[in-house]
Amino acid sequence: MLEPTDLTRHATEALRTNFGTEATVVGKAPGRVNLIGEHTDYNAGLVLPVALPHATYAAAAPRTDGVIRIATAHDPEPFISHIDQLGPEIDGWAAYVAGVLWTLREAGLATGGLDLRLESSVPFGAGLSSSASVECATAAAALGIAGRALDADVRRAVVAAGMRAETEVAKAPTGGMDQSVVTFAEEGGALLIDFDSGEHRNVPLALGERTILVTDTRVEHQLTDGGYASRRAQCEKAAADLGLRSLREATLDQVETLGDDVVRRRARHIVTEIARVEPTVDALGGGDWAAIGELFAASHASMRDDFEISVPELDLAVATAVGAGADGARMTGGGFGGSIVSILPTAAVEAVTAAIDKAFAEAGHGAPGHLIASPSAGAMFTEAMS
Ligand code: GLA
């Protein structure tokens, strides 16, 4: 089980080792797992994600000369630039970090130099928004250095800065769910976000004897490699063919009139998936685990057959989880690899993880990873202790 280790001290110590500077602030932002509502964010739809206890920690020390130095555990070479030289042309991992410093500066927030060191317990490439957690932890650190409280307006600016870094600098055409939940989530709740109205609300989760389990297939997923962008383009084509602003306005009857088989199936996933989100909120509220099972099963089948973003490892993990006692399981996130999410009796966690491990070994797949997704709070910063 991958534990959500607090890496605050680790990050401040590493900052000292890297640059010899003392952190005054540590920004923190979680990863996320989406319970339901997949690929619906960029279709003006509904989503229901939860913030993970696993997070990125960004230790930051202010600088008076405008220089930006960023170090991570993954690259021995720090990224070095100057706040006045940042722009949309930033390569590799630094796009998610320096990209946010650039977009925050563009927004008139957090405009100074700093030394930054990132540490993360969010698994990379697992479809758990490690990138949004990096973006928003960076933003929280930079805003902490700038002396700004993370009130609702500033949080909205964090979401916008993270999205701009992701779409304009990292060039991943994503929809905004990840930055929204990792910024606005409240402990103990899921976040119901409506991408038509732009509103969100906390949905307290009374899980009782139930647990949210995430299983990372370790099939690495990328949001920049074309599959995500092509799904988004097909959805936009479907809406345009129907003469609608977005698929949020489409009915199933309208979707069935679409001539192109692929575009029709993509649109069918979006319309049926949006319709599953509010019933999921109700089922969670009422502890109706059988309904959760049906909703998750329908969602997974729709992503596998109509949206075609599943892979055999995800299908195997889902089938095995349900066979071993989970109430419901489905792939989660962008797809083409990454993780599944299951809701299951807490007493069944060991049996379910063991069954998935065994099924993966028998199928010749590499060992999966598991983590418990206790619903956690969104981005924050704390004053560093020296
Ligand atoms: C990725 C994107 C999100 C969303 C999901 C699929 O996580 O970043 O915007 O589209 O995929 O639901």
Coordinates of C-alpha atoms and ligand atoms in Angstrom, one line a residue:
M1 CA 0.0 0.0 0.0
L2 CA 1.5 3.4 -1.0
E3 CA 1.4 5.5 2.1
P4 CA 0.7 9.3 2.0
T5 CA 4.0 10.3 3.7
D6 CA 4.2 14.0 4.8
L7 CA 7.2 15.3 2.8
T8 CA 7.3 18.8 4.3
R9 CA 10.6 18.4 6.2
H10 CA 12.1 16.3 3.4
A11 CA 11.4 19.2 0.9
T12 CA 12.9 21.9 3.2
E13 CA 16.0 19.8 3.8
A14 CA 16.4 19.0 0.1
L15 CA 16.1 22.8 -0.7
R16 CA 18.9 23.5 1.7
T17 CA 21.1 20.7 0.1
N18 CA 20.3 21.9 -3.5
F19 CA 20.7 25.6 -3.1
G20 CA 21.8 26.4 0.5
T21 CA 18.7 28.4 1.1
E22 CA 16.1 28.2 3.9
A23 CA 12.5 27.7 3.0
T24 CA 10.1 30.2 4.5
V25 CA 7.0 28.5 3.0
V26 CA 5.9 25.0 1.9
G27 CA 3.1 24.8 -0.6
K28 CA 1.1 21.5 -0.7
A29 CA -1.4 20.2 -3.2
P30 CA -2.9 16.8 -3.4
G31 CA -3.4 14.3 -6.3
R32 CA -6.9 13.3 -7.1
V33 CA -9.1 10.4 -8.0
N34 CA -12.3 10.9 -10.0
L35 CA -15.3 8.9 -8.7
I36 CA -17.4 9.5 -11.8
G37 CA -17.8 11.9 -14.8
E38 CA -14.9 11.1 -17.1
H39 CA -14.0 13.4 -20.0
T40 CA -17.1 15.4 -19.2
D41 CA -15.3 18.5 -18.0
Y42 CA -14.4 19.8 -21.4
N43 CA -18.0 19.0 -22.5
A44 CA -19.4 21.5 -20.0
G45 CA -20.5 18.5 -17.9
L46 CA -20.4 17.2 -14.3
V47 CA -17.5 15.5 -12.5
L48 CA -17.2 14.1 -8.9
P49 CA -13.5 13.9 -7.9
V50 CA -11.9 13.4 -4.5
A51 CA -8.5 14.8 -3.4
L52 CA -6.0 12.2 -2.3
P53 CA -4.0 12.3 1.0
H54 CA -0.9 11.9 -1.3
A55 CA 0.4 15.3 -2.3
T56 CA 3.2 17.3 -3.8
Y57 CA 5.2 19.5 -1.4
A58 CA 7.0 22.7 -2.7
A59 CA 9.5 24.2 -0.3
A60 CA 10.2 27.8 -1.3
A61 CA 12.7 30.5 -0.3
P62 CA 12.3 34.1 -1.6
R63 CA 14.9 35.8 -3.7
T64 CA 15.3 39.5 -4.2
D65 CA 17.1 39.3 -7.6
G66 CA 14.2 37.8 -9.6
V67 CA 16.1 34.5 -10.2
I68 CA 14.1 31.3 -10.4
R69 CA 15.8 28.0 -9.4
I70 CA 13.8 24.8 -9.3
A71 CA 15.0 21.3 -8.2
T72 CA 13.2 18.0 -8.1
A73 CA 14.1 14.5 -7.0
H74 CA 13.7 13.3 -10.6
D75 CA 16.4 15.4 -12.3
P76 CA 19.8 16.1 -11.0
E77 CA 19.9 19.3 -13.1
P78 CA 17.9 22.2 -11.6
F79 CA 15.9 24.5 -13.8
I80 CA 17.3 28.1 -13.7
S81 CA 15.9 31.2 -15.2
H82 CA 14.7 34.7 -14.3
I83 CA 11.1 35.7 -13.6
D84 CA 11.3 38.3 -16.5
Q85 CA 12.5 35.6 -18.9
L86 CA 9.7 33.1 -18.3
G87 CA 7.3 32.5 -21.2
P88 CA 5.3 29.6 -22.8
E89 CA 8.5 27.9 -24.2
I90 CA 9.5 25.7 -21.3
D91 CA 10.4 22.0 -21.9
G92 CA 10.0 18.8 -19.9
W93 CA 8.9 18.7 -16.2
A94 CA 9.7 22.4 -15.7
A95 CA 6.7 23.3 -17.9
Y96 CA 4.4 22.4 -14.9
V97 CA 6.5 24.4 -12.4
A98 CA 8.1 27.3 -14.1
G99 CA 5.0 27.4 -16.4
V100 CA 2.8 28.2 -13.3
L101 CA 5.3 30.9 -12.1
W102 CA 4.9 32.5 -15.6
T103 CA 1.1 32.3 -15.6
L104 CA 0.8 33.6 -12.0
R105 CA 3.1 36.5 -13.0
E106 CA 0.9 37.1 -16.1
A107 CA -2.1 37.3 -13.8
G108 CA -0.3 39.9 -11.6
L109 CA 0.2 37.5 -8.7
A110 CA 3.4 36.2 -7.2
T111 CA 5.9 38.2 -9.3
G112 CA 9.2 37.6 -7.5
G113 CA 12.2 35.3 -7.8
L114 CA 12.5 32.1 -5.6
D115 CA 14.3 28.9 -5.0
L116 CA 11.9 25.9 -5.1
R117 CA 12.3 22.2 -4.3
L118 CA 9.5 19.7 -5.1
E119 CA 8.8 16.4 -3.4
S120 CA 5.8 14.3 -4.2
S121 CA 4.0 11.2 -2.9
V122 CA 1.6 11.2 -5.9
P123 CA 2.6 8.4 -8.3
F124 CA 3.6 9.8 -11.7
G125 CA 1.8 8.6 -14.9
A126 CA -0.9 6.9 -12.8
G127 CA -3.8 9.1 -13.9
L128 CA -3.9 10.6 -10.4
S129 CA -3.1 14.2 -11.4
S130 CA 0.5 14.4 -10.4
S131 CA 0.8 17.3 -12.8
A132 CA -2.0 19.3 -11.3
S133 CA -0.7 18.7 -7.9
V134 CA 2.8 20.0 -9.0
E135 CA 1.2 23.0 -10.6
C136 CA -1.0 23.9 -7.6
A137 CA 1.7 23.2 -4.9
T138 CA 4.0 25.5 -6.9
A139 CA 1.3 28.2 -7.0
A140 CA 0.5 27.8 -3.3
A141 CA 4.2 28.2 -2.5
A142 CA 4.7 31.2 -4.7
L143 CA 1.5 32.9 -3.3
G144 CA 2.7 32.1 0.2
I145 CA 6.0 33.8 -0.5
A146 CA 4.1 36.8 -2.0
G147 CA 2.1 37.0 1.3
R148 CA -1.3 36.2 -0.3
A149 CA -4.0 34.3 1.6
L150 CA -5.6 31.5 -0.4
D151 CA -9.1 32.9 -0.3
A152 CA -11.8 31.9 -2.8
D153 CA -10.7 34.5 -5.4
V154 CA -7.0 33.6 -5.2
R155 CA -7.9 29.9 -5.4
R156 CA -9.8 30.6 -8.6
A157 CA -6.6 32.3 -9.9
V158 CA -4.6 29.2 -8.9
V159 CA -6.9 27.0 -11.0
A160 CA -6.7 29.3 -13.9
A161 CA -2.9 29.6 -13.7
G162 CA -2.5 25.8 -13.4
M163 CA -4.8 25.2 -16.4
R164 CA -2.9 27.8 -18.5
A165 CA 0.4 26.2 -17.7
E166 CA -1.0 22.8 -18.6
T167 CA -2.6 23.8 -21.9
E168 CA -0.2 26.6 -23.1
V169 CA 3.1 25.5 -21.7
A170 CA 2.9 21.6 -21.3
K171 CA 0.5 21.5 -24.3
A172 CA -1.9 19.0 -22.7
P173 CA -5.4 20.1 -23.8
T174 CA -7.1 19.1 -20.5
G175 CA -10.4 20.3 -19.1
G176 CA -9.9 21.8 -15.7
M177 CA -11.3 19.1 -13.3
D178 CA -7.8 18.3 -11.9
Q179 CA -6.8 21.8 -11.0
S180 CA -10.2 22.6 -9.6
V181 CA -10.4 19.6 -7.2
V182 CA -6.8 19.8 -6.0
T183 CA -7.4 23.4 -5.2
F184 CA -11.0 23.4 -3.8
A185 CA -11.5 20.0 -2.2
E186 CA -12.5 19.8 1.4
E187 CA -11.4 17.1 3.8
G188 CA -13.9 14.3 4.0
G189 CA -15.7 15.2 0.8
A190 CA -15.9 14.9 -2.9
L191 CA -16.2 17.9 -5.1
L192 CA -19.2 18.1 -7.5
I193 CA -18.2 20.5 -10.3
D194 CA -20.5 21.8 -13.0
F195 CA -18.4 22.9 -15.9
D196 CA -21.5 24.6 -17.5
S197 CA -22.2 27.0 -14.6
G198 CA -18.6 27.0 -13.3
E199 CA -19.9 26.2 -9.9
H200 CA -18.7 23.5 -7.5
R201 CA -19.9 22.2 -4.1
N202 CA -18.5 20.0 -1.5
V203 CA -20.3 16.6 -1.2
P204 CA -19.6 15.2 2.3
L205 CA -18.9 11.5 2.1
A206 CA -20.3 9.3 4.8
L207 CA -18.4 6.2 3.9
G208 CA -18.9 4.3 7.2
E209 CA -17.5 0.8 6.7
R210 CA -16.6 1.5 3.1
T211 CA -13.2 2.5 1.6
I212 CA -12.2 4.2 -1.7
L213 CA -9.3 2.1 -3.1
V214 CA -7.2 3.2 -6.0
T215 CA -5.2 0.6 -8.0
D216 CA -2.5 1.9 -10.4
T217 CA -2.0 -0.6 -13.2
R218 CA 1.4 1.0 -13.8
V219 CA 0.6 1.2 -17.5
E220 CA 1.9 4.7 -18.0
H221 CA -0.6 7.2 -19.3
Q222 CA 0.2 10.5 -21.0
L223 CA -2.2 13.4 -21.7
T224 CA 0.1 14.8 -24.4
D225 CA 0.3 11.8 -26.7
G226 CA -2.7 12.4 -28.9
G227 CA -5.4 10.0 -27.6
Y228 CA -6.8 12.6 -25.2
A229 CA -6.7 15.4 -27.8
S230 CA -8.5 13.1 -30.4
R231 CA -11.3 12.3 -28.0
R232 CA -11.7 16.0 -27.3
A233 CA -11.8 16.8 -31.0
Q234 CA -14.4 14.1 -31.6
C235 CA -16.6 15.5 -28.9
E236 CA -16.4 19.0 -30.3
K237 CA -17.3 17.6 -33.7
A238 CA -20.3 15.9 -32.3
A239 CA -21.6 19.1 -30.7
A240 CA -20.9 21.1 -33.8
D241 CA -22.7 18.5 -36.0
L242 CA -25.7 18.8 -33.7
G243 CA -25.6 22.6 -33.8
L244 CA -25.0 22.7 -30.0
R245 CA -22.6 24.7 -27.9
S246 CA -21.5 21.6 -26.1
L247 CA -22.5 18.0 -25.5
R248 CA -24.0 19.1 -22.2
E249 CA -27.0 20.2 -24.2
A250 CA -27.4 17.0 -26.2
T251 CA -30.0 14.3 -25.6
L252 CA -29.4 10.6 -26.3
D253 CA -31.9 10.7 -29.1
Q254 CA -30.0 13.5 -30.8
V255 CA -26.7 11.7 -30.4
E256 CA -28.2 8.6 -32.1
T257 CA -28.8 10.7 -35.2
L258 CA -25.1 11.3 -35.7
G259 CA -23.9 9.7 -39.0
D260 CA -20.3 8.9 -38.1
D261 CA -20.2 5.7 -35.9
V262 CA -17.1 6.8 -34.0
V263 CA -18.3 10.3 -33.3
R264 CA -21.7 8.9 -32.2
R265 CA -20.2 6.5 -29.7
R266 CA -17.9 9.2 -28.3
A267 CA -20.9 11.5 -27.8
R268 CA -23.0 8.6 -26.3
H269 CA -20.3 8.1 -23.6
I270 CA -20.4 11.8 -22.7
V271 CA -24.2 12.1 -22.5
T272 CA -24.7 8.9 -20.5
E273 CA -21.7 9.7 -18.3
I274 CA -23.0 13.1 -17.4
A275 CA -26.3 11.5 -16.5
R276 CA -24.6 9.1 -14.1
V277 CA -23.0 11.8 -11.9
E278 CA -26.0 13.0 -9.9
P279 CA -27.3 9.5 -9.2
T280 CA -23.8 8.7 -7.9
V281 CA -24.0 11.6 -5.5
D282 CA -27.4 10.3 -4.3
A283 CA -26.2 6.7 -4.0
L284 CA -23.2 7.8 -1.9
G285 CA -25.4 10.0 0.3
G286 CA -27.8 7.1 0.9
G287 CA -25.1 4.4 1.3
D288 CA -26.7 2.5 -1.7
W289 CA -23.7 0.5 -2.6
A290 CA -25.6 -1.7 -5.1
A291 CA -26.4 1.4 -7.1
I292 CA -22.8 2.4 -6.9
G293 CA -21.9 -1.0 -8.4
E294 CA -24.3 -0.5 -11.3
L295 CA -23.2 3.1 -12.0
F296 CA -19.5 2.2 -11.9
A297 CA -20.1 -0.8 -14.1
A298 CA -22.0 1.2 -16.7
S299 CA -19.4 4.0 -16.6
H300 CA -16.5 1.5 -17.2
A301 CA -18.3 -0.3 -20.0
S302 CA -19.0 3.1 -21.7
M303 CA -15.4 4.1 -21.5
R304 CA -14.2 0.7 -22.8
D305 CA -16.7 0.3 -25.6
D306 CA -17.9 3.8 -26.7
F307 CA -15.1 6.1 -25.7
E308 CA -12.4 3.4 -26.2
I309 CA -9.9 4.7 -23.6
S310 CA -9.5 1.5 -21.5
V311 CA -6.7 -1.0 -21.8
P312 CA -6.7 -4.8 -20.9
E313 CA -4.9 -4.1 -17.6
L314 CA -7.7 -1.7 -16.5
D315 CA -10.4 -4.1 -17.6
L316 CA -8.7 -7.0 -15.6
A317 CA -8.3 -4.8 -12.5
V318 CA -12.0 -3.8 -12.6
A319 CA -13.3 -7.3 -13.2
T320 CA -11.1 -8.8 -10.5
A321 CA -12.0 -6.1 -7.9
V322 CA -15.7 -6.7 -8.4
G323 CA -15.2 -10.5 -8.4
A324 CA -13.3 -10.3 -5.1
G325 CA -15.9 -8.2 -3.2
A326 CA -15.8 -4.6 -4.3
D327 CA -19.2 -2.9 -4.6
G328 CA -18.1 -1.1 -7.7
A329 CA -15.0 -0.4 -9.8
R330 CA -14.2 1.6 -12.9
M331 CA -11.2 3.1 -14.7
T332 CA -10.6 6.7 -13.6
G333 CA -8.8 9.7 -15.2
G334 CA -7.8 10.3 -18.7
G335 CA -7.4 6.6 -19.7
F336 CA -5.0 4.7 -22.0
G337 CA -3.4 3.3 -18.8
G338 CA -3.3 4.7 -15.3
S339 CA -5.6 3.6 -12.4
I340 CA -9.0 2.2 -11.4
V341 CA -11.1 3.3 -8.5
S342 CA -13.1 0.9 -6.4
I343 CA -15.5 1.4 -3.5
L344 CA -15.5 -1.6 -1.2
P345 CA -16.2 -2.8 2.3
T346 CA -13.1 -1.9 4.4
A347 CA -12.9 -5.5 5.5
A348 CA -12.5 -6.6 1.8
V349 CA -9.5 -4.3 1.1
E350 CA -6.9 -7.1 1.7
A351 CA -8.8 -9.7 -0.3
V352 CA -9.4 -7.3 -3.3
T353 CA -5.8 -6.1 -3.5
A354 CA -4.5 -9.7 -3.2
A355 CA -6.8 -10.8 -5.9
I356 CA -5.7 -8.1 -8.3
D357 CA -2.0 -8.8 -7.6
K358 CA -2.6 -12.4 -8.3
A359 CA -4.6 -11.8 -11.5
F360 CA -1.9 -9.5 -12.8
A361 CA 0.9 -12.0 -12.0
E362 CA -1.1 -14.8 -13.8
A363 CA -1.7 -12.6 -16.8
G364 CA 2.0 -11.7 -17.0
H365 CA 1.5 -8.0 -16.2
G366 CA 3.8 -6.1 -13.9
A367 CA 2.8 -5.7 -10.3
P368 CA 0.1 -3.0 -9.7
G369 CA 0.2 -0.4 -6.9
H370 CA -2.6 0.3 -4.4
L371 CA -3.5 3.3 -2.2
I372 CA -6.3 4.3 0.0
A373 CA -8.0 7.5 -1.1
S374 CA -9.2 9.0 2.2
P375 CA -10.9 12.2 0.9
S376 CA -8.5 15.1 1.7
A377 CA -8.2 18.8 1.5
G378 CA -7.0 20.9 -1.4
A379 CA -4.0 23.2 -1.9
M380 CA -2.5 25.1 1.1
F381 CA 0.8 26.5 2.3
T382 CA 2.4 26.5 5.7
E383 CA 5.1 28.7 7.1
A384 CA 8.3 26.6 7.2
M385 CA 10.0 25.8 10.5
S386 CA 13.8 26.2 10.5
Ligands
GLA1 C1 -7.5 14.2 -17.3 C2 -7.7 15.7 -17.6 C3 -9.1 16.1 -17.0 C4 -10.2 15.2 -17.4 C5 -9.8 13.8 -17.2 C6 -10.8 12.8 -17.7 O1 -7.3 14.0 -16.0 O2 -6.7 16.5 -17.0 O3 -9.3 17.5 -17.4 O4 -10.6 15.5 -18.7 O5 -8.6 13.4 -17.8 O6 -12.0 12.9 -17.0

